[in-house]
Short mmCIF file of C-alpha atoms and ligand atoms in Angstrom, two decimals:
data_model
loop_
_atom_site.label_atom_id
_atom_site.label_comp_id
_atom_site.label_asym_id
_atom_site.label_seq_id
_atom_site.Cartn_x
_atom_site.Cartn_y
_atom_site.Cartn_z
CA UNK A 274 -15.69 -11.55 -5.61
CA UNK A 275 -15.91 -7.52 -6.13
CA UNK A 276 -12.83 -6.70 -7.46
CA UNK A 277 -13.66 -3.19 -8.25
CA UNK A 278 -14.23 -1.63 -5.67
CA UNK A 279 -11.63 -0.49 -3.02
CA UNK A 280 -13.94 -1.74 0.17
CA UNK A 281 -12.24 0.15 2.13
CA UNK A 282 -14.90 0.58 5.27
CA UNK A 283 -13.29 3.84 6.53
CA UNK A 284 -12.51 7.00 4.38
CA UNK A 285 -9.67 8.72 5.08
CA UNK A 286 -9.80 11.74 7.17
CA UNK A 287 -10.20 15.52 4.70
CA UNK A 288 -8.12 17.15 7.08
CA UNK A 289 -5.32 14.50 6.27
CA UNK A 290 -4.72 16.33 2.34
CA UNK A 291 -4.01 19.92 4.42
CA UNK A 292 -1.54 18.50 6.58
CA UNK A 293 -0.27 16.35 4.14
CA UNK A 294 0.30 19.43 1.87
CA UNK A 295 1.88 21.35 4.40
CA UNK A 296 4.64 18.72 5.23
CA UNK A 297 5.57 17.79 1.34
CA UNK A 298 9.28 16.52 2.29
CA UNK A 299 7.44 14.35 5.49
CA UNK A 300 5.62 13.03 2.99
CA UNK A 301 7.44 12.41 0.38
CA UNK A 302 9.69 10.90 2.30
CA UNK A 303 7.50 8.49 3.95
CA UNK A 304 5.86 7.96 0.30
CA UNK A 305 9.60 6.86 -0.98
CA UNK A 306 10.30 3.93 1.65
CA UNK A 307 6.88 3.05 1.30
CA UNK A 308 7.58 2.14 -2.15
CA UNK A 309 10.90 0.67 -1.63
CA UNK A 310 9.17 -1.10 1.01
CA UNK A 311 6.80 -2.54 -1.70
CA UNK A 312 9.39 -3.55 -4.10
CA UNK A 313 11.87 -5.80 -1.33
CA UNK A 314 8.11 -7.06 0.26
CA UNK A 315 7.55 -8.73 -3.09
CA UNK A 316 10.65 -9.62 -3.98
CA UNK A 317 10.31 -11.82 -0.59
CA UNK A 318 7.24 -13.33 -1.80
CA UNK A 319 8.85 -14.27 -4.69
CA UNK A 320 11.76 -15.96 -2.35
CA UNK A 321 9.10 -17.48 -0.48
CA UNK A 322 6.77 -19.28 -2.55
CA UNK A 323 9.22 -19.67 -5.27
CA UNK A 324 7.16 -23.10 -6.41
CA UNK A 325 4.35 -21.05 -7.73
CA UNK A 326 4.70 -19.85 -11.17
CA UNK A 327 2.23 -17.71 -11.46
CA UNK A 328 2.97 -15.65 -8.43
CA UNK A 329 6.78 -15.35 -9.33
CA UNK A 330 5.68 -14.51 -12.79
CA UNK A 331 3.12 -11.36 -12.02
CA UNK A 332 5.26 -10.27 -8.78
CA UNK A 333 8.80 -10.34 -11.07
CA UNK A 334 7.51 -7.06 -12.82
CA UNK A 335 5.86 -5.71 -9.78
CA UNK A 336 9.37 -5.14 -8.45
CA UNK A 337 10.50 -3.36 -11.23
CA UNK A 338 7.48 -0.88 -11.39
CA UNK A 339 7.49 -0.40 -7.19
CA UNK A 340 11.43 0.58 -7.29
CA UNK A 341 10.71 2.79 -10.86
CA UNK A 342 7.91 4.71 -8.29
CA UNK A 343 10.91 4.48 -5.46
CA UNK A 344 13.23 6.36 -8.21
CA UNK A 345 10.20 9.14 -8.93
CA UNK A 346 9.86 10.07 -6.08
CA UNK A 347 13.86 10.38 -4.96
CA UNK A 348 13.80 12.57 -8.51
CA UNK A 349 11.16 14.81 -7.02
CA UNK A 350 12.59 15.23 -3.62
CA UNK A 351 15.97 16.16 -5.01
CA UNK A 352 14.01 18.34 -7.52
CA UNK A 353 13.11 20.49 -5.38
CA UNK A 354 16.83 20.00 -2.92
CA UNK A 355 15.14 18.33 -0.66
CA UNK A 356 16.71 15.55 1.35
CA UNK A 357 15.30 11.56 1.28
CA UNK A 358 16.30 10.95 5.20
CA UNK A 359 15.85 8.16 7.24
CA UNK A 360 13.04 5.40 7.49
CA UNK A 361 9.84 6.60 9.73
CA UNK A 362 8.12 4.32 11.68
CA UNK A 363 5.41 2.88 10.01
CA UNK A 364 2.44 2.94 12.79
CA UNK A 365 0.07 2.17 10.00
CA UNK A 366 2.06 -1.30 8.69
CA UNK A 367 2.82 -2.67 12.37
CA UNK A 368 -0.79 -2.38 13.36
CA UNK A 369 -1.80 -4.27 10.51
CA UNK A 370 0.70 -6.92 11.09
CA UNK A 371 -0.40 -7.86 14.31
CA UNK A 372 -3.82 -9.24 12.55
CA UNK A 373 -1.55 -11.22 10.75
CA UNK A 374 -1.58 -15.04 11.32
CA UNK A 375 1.92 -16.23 11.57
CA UNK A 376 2.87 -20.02 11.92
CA UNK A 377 -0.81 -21.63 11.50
CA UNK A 378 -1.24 -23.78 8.35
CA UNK A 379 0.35 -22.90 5.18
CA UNK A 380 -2.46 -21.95 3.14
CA UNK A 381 -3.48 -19.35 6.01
CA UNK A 382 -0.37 -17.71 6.38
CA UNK A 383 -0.29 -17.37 2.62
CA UNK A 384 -3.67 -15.89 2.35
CA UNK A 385 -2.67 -13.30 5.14
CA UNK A 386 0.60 -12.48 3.40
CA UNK A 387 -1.09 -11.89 0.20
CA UNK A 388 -4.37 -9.86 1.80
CA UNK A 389 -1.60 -7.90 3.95
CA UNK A 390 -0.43 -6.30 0.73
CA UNK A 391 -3.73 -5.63 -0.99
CA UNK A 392 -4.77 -3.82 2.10
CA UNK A 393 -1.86 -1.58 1.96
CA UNK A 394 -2.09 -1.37 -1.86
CA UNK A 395 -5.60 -0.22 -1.33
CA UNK A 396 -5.23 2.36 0.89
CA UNK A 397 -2.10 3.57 -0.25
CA UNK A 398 -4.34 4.18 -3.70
CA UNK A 399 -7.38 5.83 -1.62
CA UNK A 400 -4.17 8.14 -0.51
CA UNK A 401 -3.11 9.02 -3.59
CA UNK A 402 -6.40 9.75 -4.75
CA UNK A 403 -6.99 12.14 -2.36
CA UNK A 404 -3.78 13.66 -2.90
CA UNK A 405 -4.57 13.46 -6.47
CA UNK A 406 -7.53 15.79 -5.59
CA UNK A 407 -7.20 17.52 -2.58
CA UNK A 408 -3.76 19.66 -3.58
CA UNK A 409 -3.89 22.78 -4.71
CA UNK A 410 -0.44 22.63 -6.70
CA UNK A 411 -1.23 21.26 -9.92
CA UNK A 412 1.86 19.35 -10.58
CA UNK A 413 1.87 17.38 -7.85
CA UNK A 414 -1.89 16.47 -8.19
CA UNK A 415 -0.85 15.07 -11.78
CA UNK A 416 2.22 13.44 -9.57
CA UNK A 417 -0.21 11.53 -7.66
CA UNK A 418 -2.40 10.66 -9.93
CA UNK A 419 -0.08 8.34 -11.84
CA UNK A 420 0.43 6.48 -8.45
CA UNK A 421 -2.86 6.43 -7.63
CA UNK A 422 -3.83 4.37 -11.14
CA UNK A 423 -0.60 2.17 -10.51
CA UNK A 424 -1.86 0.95 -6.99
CA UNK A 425 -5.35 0.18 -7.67
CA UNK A 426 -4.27 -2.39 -10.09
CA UNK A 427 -1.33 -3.92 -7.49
CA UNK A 428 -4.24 -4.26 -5.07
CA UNK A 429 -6.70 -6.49 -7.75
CA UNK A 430 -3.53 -8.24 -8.94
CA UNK A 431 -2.75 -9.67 -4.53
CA UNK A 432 -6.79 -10.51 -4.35
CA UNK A 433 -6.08 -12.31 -7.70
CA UNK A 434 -2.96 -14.12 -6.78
CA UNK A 435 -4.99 -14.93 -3.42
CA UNK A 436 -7.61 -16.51 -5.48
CA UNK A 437 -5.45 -18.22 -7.74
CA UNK A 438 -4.71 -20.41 -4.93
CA UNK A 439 -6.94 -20.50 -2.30
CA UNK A 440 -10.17 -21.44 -2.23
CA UNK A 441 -12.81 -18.16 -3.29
CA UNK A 442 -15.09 -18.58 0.31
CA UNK A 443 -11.29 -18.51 2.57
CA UNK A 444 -10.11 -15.36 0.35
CA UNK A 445 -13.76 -13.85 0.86
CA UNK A 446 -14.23 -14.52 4.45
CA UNK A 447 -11.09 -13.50 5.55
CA UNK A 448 -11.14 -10.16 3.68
CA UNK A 449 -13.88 -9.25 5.26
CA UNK A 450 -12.32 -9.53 8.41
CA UNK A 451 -8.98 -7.79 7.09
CA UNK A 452 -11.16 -5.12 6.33
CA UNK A 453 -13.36 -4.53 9.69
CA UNK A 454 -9.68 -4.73 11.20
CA UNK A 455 -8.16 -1.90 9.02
CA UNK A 456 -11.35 0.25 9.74
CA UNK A 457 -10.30 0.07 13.10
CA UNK A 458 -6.72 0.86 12.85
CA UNK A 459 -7.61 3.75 11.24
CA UNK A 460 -9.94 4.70 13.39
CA UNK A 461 -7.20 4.79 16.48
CA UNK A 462 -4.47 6.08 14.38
CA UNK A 463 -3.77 9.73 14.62
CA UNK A 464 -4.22 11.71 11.61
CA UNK A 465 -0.62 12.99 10.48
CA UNK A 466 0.03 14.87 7.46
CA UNK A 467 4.23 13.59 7.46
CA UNK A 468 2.61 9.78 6.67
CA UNK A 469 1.21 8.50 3.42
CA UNK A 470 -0.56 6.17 6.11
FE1 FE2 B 124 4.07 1.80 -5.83
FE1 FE2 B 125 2.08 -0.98 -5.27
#
């Protein structure tokens, strides 16, 4: 299974980097519950499939290193006295979870659990990479960039977990059609520079 390459079918928009730029404490903002919303989503894995060493072992430090990127980007916000706020609805994650199988066999809702997060992982890295890029301010390009390399290797570690126990052909298939969904959520989404998503 390609494990190197995002497969993400859809790039995301080059107007998204402008907006995005032009709303920094949006996005920010949205960029800090997304990573708090990282580190309590894996810390419910953990709760969840509790039998399963290896999961529990590679998610424990996961947790640590999603609320460290919570705490960076607080610092920056009240760096420059700007104010955290409240949760924004997160379009991007509810579309995505109504793909999601819920209640069918075990090793299915697993899978989808697991491929859930790698998705978001994935583009949440294609994100930062454009960020990473796209900005003019230096800083802040550097900012992203240490994101950026921290999510690509979340995203191969879900896939891995996936494959660690379920059989290769289920992950592969199933991917597949994770993917062809997401392509189409962000094809209907509207492009918004106060989301990460
Ligand atoms: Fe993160
Ligand atoms: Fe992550």
């Amino acid at each position: 299974m390609e494990k190197t390459v995002l497969g993400l079918q859809l790039p995301t928009d080059p107007r998204w980097v402008n907006l995005a730029e032009m709303s920094l404490e949006e996005i920010l903002t949205d960029h800090a519950y997304c990573e708090q919303k990282a580190a309590t989503s894996c810390i419910s894995l953990i709760q969840r499939y509790s039998t399963k060493e290896k999961l529990v072992t590679e998610l424990a430090p996961i947790v640590t290193e999603e609320w460290g990127h919570f705490r960076l980007v607080l610092a920056e916000l009240q760096k420059r006295g700007l104010k955290l706020g409240r949760q924004r609805k997160d379009a991007y994650v509810n579309a995505l979870m109504d793909f999601q199988i819920k209640g069918g066999p075990e090793q299915e809702t697993m899978l989808d659990r697991l491929l859930i997060f790698a998705l978001i992982e994935a583009r949440s890295c294609e994100r930062f990479k454009r960020l990473s890029e796209g900005l003019d301010d230096d800083y802040l390009r550097q900012f992203y960039r240490r994101f950026m390399e921290s999510e690509a290797g979340h995203y191969t570690l879900f896939i891995d977990l996936a494959l660690t126990y379920i059989p290769e052909e289920m992950v592969r298939k199933r991917w597949k059609q994770w993917l062809a969904y997401e392509a189409t959520v962000m094809e209907t989404l509207e492009v918004r520079g106060d989301r990460i998503h």
